[in-house]
Amino acid sequence: MPPTLLLSADSISKRYGVKVLFHNLSLAISEGDRIGVIGPNGSGKSTLLKILAALETPDTGSRTVRRQTRIGYVPQTSQLNTQTIEGTLVQTLRDHGLDPHEHGGRLARALSIGQFPDIEQPVDNLSGGWRKRLTITQALLLEPDVVLMDEPTNHLDIEGILWLEALLNHYPKAYMVISHDRRFLENVASRVIELNRRYPDGLFAVKGRYSDFLEQRDAARHVQADYQSSLANRVRREVEWLRRGPKARTTKAKARVEAAESLIQELADTTARSVQSTADIDFTASGRRSKQLLVGRGLSMTLGGKLIVANLDIDLGPGERIGLLGPNGSGKTSLLRLLAGTVAPASGSLVRADALRIVSFHQHRDSLDPHQSLRRALAPAGDAVIVHDRSIHVVSWAKRFLFRPEQLDLPVGRLSGGEQARLLMARLMLQPADLLILDEPTNDLDIPTLDVLEENLIDFAGALLLVTHDRWLLDRISTKLLVLDGTGRAEWYADYAQWETAQTKATSVLPLESGTNELATRSHTRGRPKPKTKKLTYREQQEWDRIEADIVQAESLVTACEAAIHEPSVVADATELQIRCGALDSARLDVERLYTRWAELERKQAS
């Protein structure tokens, strides 16, 4: 029996002014779907999600939703009130008119999902990553049947991304997520859809992981290229026939003329769809032959009384590409400034090669003047730039980075995040470098641009320091990984996979004593140290670390539900009593589920 259809869009179209985002687009979301959506910037991904969430209406076509299906939506930009974390979630429950007797259970489950360290913390004090967590938790609080997420990994650090992956992998309902994070898509999507005008239907969908999508998309593009070549040959023959004089065509059927015109139009449409623009990123190395560009010994650094790094040794030479990894606030950007020479170390020595040319990309884009025109930002000295000893007009230079001529007089502040990132790339390319320092260069870049960026960083002959949460990029680019933990420790790893394995081993400790009966020790769960782990994965260890707190919350909810049932006003109201009994049953089931999971994890590490 096929899964139940929950939400669909049929032959929808949308345009803004003269720009057509998509035309005659159709797709459907069914129970259990785990859909990842990709596509170049400007292809209409966010608009499509808003149409599915009923926040916008299509110009043509229709949106259909199954009766009583609840839709959750996570926007790119968090729009939260100024209350505390708990207050924000409570207000969300009130705004949606949910039964007040359900508030306690829903709130407990939401706080368990979000894993917030302090639920009384004001939202205004939260970092971008924690605000994103709260926005996601806010959407799941309403227990939707379909969750629509627009770039949910934005602002999340590696720990946050792993949290979201685990959450989605255990989420029982359907979801559709837009993301440019390829490793994230690989881990959470079982169907991948690309929105792109190059496809006849406006999209290309593959059932399987992101890696399966890449294989099938490449095969489909080869087929499309072969068909286009065959079509071009047929058109060439028909055009030659059409060019013959009328006398040579007197015996030819009129239908052939019409068929030839149809072929010509089809070729024009196919050719137009196949034309794809990608940013022309090409970092220029200085050609320096020094074997050592930067050498640090015993480096230590503090910032605002916080230890960033202690006793670090680092060597950088041409061709070395070091990726920096660590949670938000661990000091990655500060370490980059230290190595670039912007700040001095508290102790240790740092030696740079003579006349070392360092080119930096800053994640906060502080070097951009929001009031300056795009023209002047691209070509500060006139109407041309010098690249590889060749003069290029600013219009041609802008087109390399996907800017249209009519955008040149726009102020930089009006550009999108992706456009500002491409602008910074263009400026970096004008400066030959021995050392590239890139701090979160992938923010707001679409996958086609990320692919071009990767290839050029791999080919860059100088040294590279890279901070990014894009694990796919780290795997492909880095020759080694430097990981900060936020307490001053810095460790080296060969690649991301080795670091991830080390996280699992770091949580591995001694197994339980034999003969332990987990069910018999339920009542002693709180207050006793957790058994030492041996065989838990990294994510299971995270779950194990918080499960006692989750049980405490769930048991508190049961107590509250039991008290609510015995209120005098409820005993005399059969309907209200039935509702509260249902809430109590639900709370008790939640406790049983948590204890069952606790027992599974305990058995696993004891085996």
PDB file of N, CA and C in Angstrom, residues 132-201:
ATOM      1  N   LYS A 132      18.958  29.364  16.305  1.00  0.00           N
ATOM      2  CA  LYS A 132      18.488  28.427  15.278  1.00  0.00           C
ATOM      3  C   LYS A 132      17.916  27.171  15.935  1.00  0.00           C
ATOM      4  N   ARG A 133      18.575  26.665  16.976  1.00  0.00           N
ATOM      5  CA  ARG A 133      18.046  25.505  17.695  1.00  0.00           C
ATOM      6  C   ARG A 133      16.650  25.799  18.243  1.00  0.00           C
ATOM      7  N   LEU A 134      16.492  26.989  18.801  1.00  0.00           N
ATOM      8  CA  LEU A 134      15.202  27.349  19.384  1.00  0.00           C
ATOM      9  C   LEU A 134      14.130  27.440  18.302  1.00  0.00           C
ATOM     10  N   THR A 135      14.477  27.982  17.140  1.00  0.00           N
ATOM     11  CA  THR A 135      13.518  28.072  16.036  1.00  0.00           C
ATOM     12  C   THR A 135      13.082  26.686  15.573  1.00  0.00           C
ATOM     13  N   ILE A 136      14.037  25.762  15.482  1.00  0.00           N
ATOM     14  CA  ILE A 136      13.705  24.388  15.084  1.00  0.00           C
ATOM     15  C   ILE A 136      12.825  23.723  16.150  1.00  0.00           C
ATOM     16  N   THR A 137      13.203  23.897  17.415  1.00  0.00           N
ATOM     17  CA  THR A 137      12.413  23.318  18.511  1.00  0.00           C
ATOM     18  C   THR A 137      11.007  23.898  18.528  1.00  0.00           C
ATOM     19  N   GLN A 138      10.913  25.198  18.250  1.00  0.00           N
ATOM     20  CA  GLN A 138       9.612  25.879  18.211  1.00  0.00           C
ATOM     21  C   GLN A 138       8.695  25.247  17.165  1.00  0.00           C
ATOM     22  N   ALA A 139       9.260  24.895  16.010  1.00  0.00           N
ATOM     23  CA  ALA A 139       8.457  24.267  14.953  1.00  0.00           C
ATOM     24  C   ALA A 139       8.024  22.856  15.355  1.00  0.00           C
ATOM     25  N   LEU A 140       8.911  22.103  15.989  1.00  0.00           N
ATOM     26  CA  LEU A 140       8.596  20.726  16.375  1.00  0.00           C
ATOM     27  C   LEU A 140       7.674  20.661  17.592  1.00  0.00           C
ATOM     28  N   LEU A 141       7.615  21.759  18.353  1.00  0.00           N
ATOM     29  CA  LEU A 141       6.739  21.825  19.520  1.00  0.00           C
ATOM     30  C   LEU A 141       5.285  21.543  19.154  1.00  0.00           C
ATOM     31  N   LEU A 142       4.898  21.919  17.937  1.00  0.00           N
ATOM     32  CA  LEU A 142       3.515  21.771  17.493  1.00  0.00           C
ATOM     33  C   LEU A 142       3.247  20.389  16.903  1.00  0.00           C
ATOM     34  N   GLU A 143       4.265  19.523  16.926  1.00  0.00           N
ATOM     35  CA  GLU A 143       4.144  18.142  16.451  1.00  0.00           C
ATOM     36  C   GLU A 143       3.540  18.074  15.044  1.00  0.00           C
ATOM     37  N   PRO A 144       4.187  18.735  14.081  1.00  0.00           N
ATOM     38  CA  PRO A 144       3.645  18.756  12.716  1.00  0.00           C
ATOM     39  C   PRO A 144       3.796  17.412  12.012  1.00  0.00           C
ATOM     40  N   ASP A 145       2.934  17.182  11.021  1.00  0.00           N
ATOM     41  CA  ASP A 145       3.027  15.971  10.197  1.00  0.00           C
ATOM     42  C   ASP A 145       4.074  16.137   9.105  1.00  0.00           C
ATOM     43  N   VAL A 146       4.315  17.387   8.707  1.00  0.00           N
ATOM     44  CA  VAL A 146       5.340  17.710   7.715  1.00  0.00           C
ATOM     45  C   VAL A 146       6.121  18.919   8.223  1.00  0.00           C
ATOM     46  N   VAL A 147       7.448  18.826   8.242  1.00  0.00           N
ATOM     47  CA  VAL A 147       8.293  19.946   8.629  1.00  0.00           C
ATOM     48  C   VAL A 147       9.044  20.444   7.405  1.00  0.00           C
ATOM     49  N   LEU A 148       8.950  21.740   7.133  1.00  0.00           N
ATOM     50  CA  LEU A 148       9.639  22.377   6.021  1.00  0.00           C
ATOM     51  C   LEU A 148      10.749  23.253   6.597  1.00  0.00           C
ATOM     52  N   MET A 149      12.010  22.961   6.259  1.00  0.00           N
ATOM     53  CA  MET A 149      13.155  23.668   6.846  1.00  0.00           C
ATOM     54  C   MET A 149      13.974  24.339   5.757  1.00  0.00           C
ATOM     55  N   ASP A 150      14.209  25.638   5.923  1.00  0.00           N
ATOM     56  CA  ASP A 150      14.981  26.414   4.953  1.00  0.00           C
ATOM     57  C   ASP A 150      16.364  26.711   5.537  1.00  0.00           C
ATOM     58  N   GLU A 151      17.370  26.031   5.041  1.00  0.00           N
ATOM     59  CA  GLU A 151      18.766  26.195   5.480  1.00  0.00           C
ATOM     60  C   GLU A 151      18.895  26.084   7.008  1.00  0.00           C
ATOM     61  N   PRO A 152      18.460  24.968   7.606  1.00  0.00           N
ATOM     62  CA  PRO A 152      18.497  24.875   9.068  1.00  0.00           C
ATOM     63  C   PRO A 152      19.897  24.784   9.655  1.00  0.00           C
ATOM     64  N   THR A 153      20.911  24.447   8.848  1.00  0.00           N
ATOM     65  CA  THR A 153      22.269  24.334   9.396  1.00  0.00           C
ATOM     66  C   THR A 153      22.982  25.671   9.464  1.00  0.00           C
ATOM     67  N   ASN A 154      22.397  26.727   8.887  1.00  0.00           N
ATOM     68  CA  ASN A 154      23.015  28.050   8.978  1.00  0.00           C
ATOM     69  C   ASN A 154      23.192  28.434  10.443  1.00  0.00           C
ATOM     70  N   HIS A 155      24.382  28.896  10.793  1.00  0.00           N
ATOM     71  CA  HIS A 155      24.740  29.367  12.138  1.00  0.00           C
ATOM     72  C   HIS A 155      25.016  28.234  13.125  1.00  0.00           C
ATOM     73  N   LEU A 156      24.725  26.990  12.757  1.00  0.00           N
ATOM     74  CA  LEU A 156      25.021  25.881  13.658  1.00  0.00           C
ATOM     75  C   LEU A 156      26.494  25.487  13.538  1.00  0.00           C
ATOM     76  N   ASP A 157      27.132  25.197  14.685  1.00  0.00           N
ATOM     77  CA  ASP A 157      28.485  24.654  14.628  1.00  0.00           C
ATOM     78  C   ASP A 157      28.401  23.143  14.407  1.00  0.00           C
ATOM     79  N   ILE A 158      29.551  22.480  14.408  1.00  0.00           N
ATOM     80  CA  ILE A 158      29.564  21.050  14.125  1.00  0.00           C
ATOM     81  C   ILE A 158      28.693  20.283  15.115  1.00  0.00           C
ATOM     82  N   GLU A 159      28.787  20.635  16.401  1.00  0.00           N
ATOM     83  CA  GLU A 159      27.969  19.953  17.408  1.00  0.00           C
ATOM     84  C   GLU A 159      26.482  20.157  17.126  1.00  0.00           C
ATOM     85  N   GLY A 160      26.117  21.388  16.725  1.00  0.00           N
ATOM     86  CA  GLY A 160      24.722  21.675  16.411  1.00  0.00           C
ATOM     87  C   GLY A 160      24.230  20.913  15.196  1.00  0.00           C
ATOM     88  N   ILE A 161      25.088  20.796  14.189  1.00  0.00           N
ATOM     89  CA  ILE A 161      24.705  20.060  12.978  1.00  0.00           C
ATOM     90  C   ILE A 161      24.509  18.577  13.300  1.00  0.00           C
ATOM     91  N   LEU A 162      25.400  18.021  14.122  1.00  0.00           N
ATOM     92  CA  LEU A 162      25.243  16.622  14.522  1.00  0.00           C
ATOM     93  C   LEU A 162      23.964  16.428  15.341  1.00  0.00           C
ATOM     94  N   TRP A 163      23.636  17.409  16.181  1.00  0.00           N
ATOM     95  CA  TRP A 163      22.376  17.362  16.940  1.00  0.00           C
ATOM     96  C   TRP A 163      21.184  17.314  15.992  1.00  0.00           C
ATOM     97  N   LEU A 164      21.210  18.176  14.970  1.00  0.00           N
ATOM     98  CA  LEU A 164      20.091  18.229  14.029  1.00  0.00           C
ATOM     99  C   LEU A 164      20.001  16.947  13.213  1.00  0.00           C
ATOM    100  N   GLU A 165      21.140  16.406  12.805  1.00  0.00           N
ATOM    101  CA  GLU A 165      21.131  15.139  12.062  1.00  0.00           C
ATOM    102  C   GLU A 165      20.491  14.027  12.897  1.00  0.00           C
ATOM    103  N   ALA A 166      20.906  13.917  14.154  1.00  0.00           N
ATOM    104  CA  ALA A 166      20.341  12.876  15.019  1.00  0.00           C
ATOM    105  C   ALA A 166      18.845  13.093  15.209  1.00  0.00           C
ATOM    106  N   LEU A 167      18.445  14.347  15.350  1.00  0.00           N
ATOM    107  CA  LEU A 167      17.031  14.670  15.536  1.00  0.00           C
ATOM    108  C   LEU A 167      16.207  14.242  14.327  1.00  0.00           C
ATOM    109  N   LEU A 168      16.677  14.576  13.134  1.00  0.00           N
ATOM    110  CA  LEU A 168      15.936  14.233  11.924  1.00  0.00           C
ATOM    111  C   LEU A 168      15.946  12.728  11.662  1.00  0.00           C
ATOM    112  N   ASN A 169      17.048  12.083  11.961  1.00  0.00           N
ATOM    113  CA  ASN A 169      17.117  10.636  11.729  1.00  0.00           C
ATOM    114  C   ASN A 169      16.173   9.854  12.631  1.00  0.00           C
ATOM    115  N   HIS A 170      15.782  10.443  13.749  1.00  0.00           N
ATOM    116  CA  HIS A 170      14.838   9.786  14.656  1.00  0.00           C
ATOM    117  C   HIS A 170      13.438  10.381  14.536  1.00  0.00           C
ATOM    118  N   TYR A 171      13.269  11.371  13.660  1.00  0.00           N
ATOM    119  CA  TYR A 171      11.967  12.028  13.558  1.00  0.00           C
ATOM    120  C   TYR A 171      11.005  11.129  12.775  1.00  0.00           C
ATOM    121  N   PRO A 172       9.835  10.813  13.338  1.00  0.00           N
ATOM    122  CA  PRO A 172       8.957   9.832  12.689  1.00  0.00           C
ATOM    123  C   PRO A 172       8.095  10.395  11.568  1.00  0.00           C
ATOM    124  N   LYS A 173       8.025  11.716  11.447  1.00  0.00           N
ATOM    125  CA  LYS A 173       7.149  12.325  10.453  1.00  0.00           C
ATOM    126  C   LYS A 173       7.947  12.716   9.206  1.00  0.00           C
ATOM    127  N   ALA A 174       7.252  13.296   8.230  1.00  0.00           N
ATOM    128  CA  ALA A 174       7.886  13.691   6.970  1.00  0.00           C
ATOM    129  C   ALA A 174       8.566  15.049   7.117  1.00  0.00           C
ATOM    130  N   TYR A 175       9.609  15.254   6.330  1.00  0.00           N
ATOM    131  CA  TYR A 175      10.232  16.584   6.305  1.00  0.00           C
ATOM    132  C   TYR A 175      10.848  16.853   4.934  1.00  0.00           C
ATOM    133  N   MET A 176      10.949  18.152   4.637  1.00  0.00           N
ATOM    134  CA  MET A 176      11.644  18.628   3.440  1.00  0.00           C
ATOM    135  C   MET A 176      12.614  19.718   3.896  1.00  0.00           C
ATOM    136  N   VAL A 177      13.880  19.587   3.517  1.00  0.00           N
ATOM    137  CA  VAL A 177      14.894  20.499   4.010  1.00  0.00           C
ATOM    138  C   VAL A 177      15.725  21.035   2.854  1.00  0.00           C
ATOM    139  N   ILE A 178      15.861  22.363   2.787  1.00  0.00           N
ATOM    140  CA  ILE A 178      16.758  23.013   1.823  1.00  0.00           C
ATOM    141  C   ILE A 178      18.124  23.139   2.481  1.00  0.00           C
ATOM    142  N   SER A 179      19.167  22.734   1.801  1.00  0.00           N
ATOM    143  CA  SER A 179      20.507  22.849   2.374  1.00  0.00           C
ATOM    144  C   SER A 179      21.557  22.840   1.277  1.00  0.00           C
ATOM    145  N   HIS A 180      22.662  23.560   1.537  1.00  0.00           N
ATOM    146  CA  HIS A 180      23.849  23.481   0.686  1.00  0.00           C
ATOM    147  C   HIS A 180      24.937  22.640   1.358  1.00  0.00           C
ATOM    148  N   ASP A 181      24.632  22.083   2.545  1.00  0.00           N
ATOM    149  CA  ASP A 181      25.587  21.252   3.277  1.00  0.00           C
ATOM    150  C   ASP A 181      25.476  19.822   2.751  1.00  0.00           C
ATOM    151  N   ARG A 182      26.443  19.428   1.950  1.00  0.00           N
ATOM    152  CA  ARG A 182      26.344  18.159   1.235  1.00  0.00           C
ATOM    153  C   ARG A 182      26.472  16.949   2.154  1.00  0.00           C
ATOM    154  N   ARG A 183      27.297  17.025   3.182  1.00  0.00           N
ATOM    155  CA  ARG A 183      27.401  15.913   4.132  1.00  0.00           C
ATOM    156  C   ARG A 183      26.100  15.782   4.925  1.00  0.00           C
ATOM    157  N   PHE A 184      25.517  16.900   5.291  1.00  0.00           N
ATOM    158  CA  PHE A 184      24.232  16.892   5.996  1.00  0.00           C
ATOM    159  C   PHE A 184      23.162  16.234   5.130  1.00  0.00           C
ATOM    160  N   LEU A 185      23.103  16.603   3.855  1.00  0.00           N
ATOM    161  CA  LEU A 185      22.133  15.986   2.946  1.00  0.00           C
ATOM    162  C   LEU A 185      22.377  14.488   2.813  1.00  0.00           C
ATOM    163  N   GLU A 186      23.617  14.103   2.750  1.00  0.00           N
ATOM    164  CA  GLU A 186      23.957  12.681   2.641  1.00  0.00           C
ATOM    165  C   GLU A 186      23.418  11.898   3.839  1.00  0.00           C
ATOM    166  N   ASN A 187      23.415  12.542   5.005  1.00  0.00           N
ATOM    167  CA  ASN A 187      23.054  11.837   6.239  1.00  0.00           C
ATOM    168  C   ASN A 187      21.563  11.871   6.561  1.00  0.00           C
ATOM    169  N   VAL A 188      20.813  12.840   6.025  1.00  0.00           N
ATOM    170  CA  VAL A 188      19.414  12.965   6.462  1.00  0.00           C
ATOM    171  C   VAL A 188      18.391  12.756   5.349  1.00  0.00           C
ATOM    172  N   ALA A 189      18.800  12.794   4.086  1.00  0.00           N
ATOM    173  CA  ALA A 189      17.825  12.723   2.993  1.00  0.00           C
ATOM    174  C   ALA A 189      17.776  11.327   2.382  1.00  0.00           C
ATOM    175  N   SER A 190      16.549  10.858   2.106  1.00  0.00           N
ATOM    176  CA  SER A 190      16.377   9.612   1.356  1.00  0.00           C
ATOM    177  C   SER A 190      15.800   9.889  -0.031  1.00  0.00           C
ATOM    178  N   ARG A 191      15.526  11.168  -0.312  1.00  0.00           N
ATOM    179  CA  ARG A 191      15.153  11.597  -1.657  1.00  0.00           C
ATOM    180  C   ARG A 191      15.703  13.002  -1.854  1.00  0.00           C
ATOM    181  N   VAL A 192      16.365  13.244  -2.970  1.00  0.00           N
ATOM    182  CA  VAL A 192      16.984  14.543  -3.244  1.00  0.00           C
ATOM    183  C   VAL A 192      16.359  15.141  -4.491  1.00  0.00           C
ATOM    184  N   ILE A 193      15.981  16.408  -4.382  1.00  0.00           N
ATOM    185  CA  ILE A 193      15.371  17.136  -5.499  1.00  0.00           C
ATOM    186  C   ILE A 193      16.219  18.353  -5.814  1.00  0.00           C
ATOM    187  N   GLU A 194      16.575  18.520  -7.081  1.00  0.00           N
ATOM    188  CA  GLU A 194      17.277  19.721  -7.508  1.00  0.00           C
ATOM    189  C   GLU A 194      16.337  20.587  -8.334  1.00  0.00           C
ATOM    190  N   LEU A 195      16.171  21.837  -7.905  1.00  0.00           N
ATOM    191  CA  LEU A 195      15.421  22.815  -8.702  1.00  0.00           C
ATOM    192  C   LEU A 195      16.407  23.493  -9.641  1.00  0.00           C
ATOM    193  N   ASN A 196      16.137  23.386 -10.935  1.00  0.00           N
ATOM    194  CA  ASN A 196      17.067  23.954 -11.900  1.00  0.00           C
ATOM    195  C   ASN A 196      16.370  24.058 -13.244  1.00  0.00           C
ATOM    196  N   ARG A 197      16.500  25.189 -13.884  1.00  0.00           N
ATOM    197  CA  ARG A 197      15.833  25.421 -15.160  1.00  0.00           C
ATOM    198  C   ARG A 197      16.399  24.565 -16.288  1.00  0.00           C
ATOM    199  N   ARG A 198      17.528  23.901 -16.057  1.00  0.00           N
ATOM    200  CA  ARG A 198      18.122  23.090 -17.115  1.00  0.00           C
ATOM    201  C   ARG A 198      17.323  21.807 -17.366  1.00  0.00           C
ATOM    202  N   TYR A 199      16.451  21.432 -16.421  1.00  0.00           N
ATOM    203  CA  TYR A 199      15.656  20.217 -16.588  1.00  0.00           C
ATOM    204  C   TYR A 199      14.310  20.556 -17.227  1.00  0.00           C
ATOM    205  N   PRO A 200      13.807  19.709 -18.117  1.00  0.00           N
ATOM    206  CA  PRO A 200      12.544  19.996 -18.812  1.00  0.00           C
ATOM    207  C   PRO A 200      11.383  20.240 -17.846  1.00  0.00           C
ATOM    208  N   ASP A 201      11.338  19.510 -16.732  1.00  0.00           N
ATOM    209  CA  ASP A 201      10.249  19.689 -15.761  1.00  0.00           C
ATOM    210  C   ASP A 201      10.583  20.700 -14.676  1.00  0.00           C
TER     211      ASP A 201
END
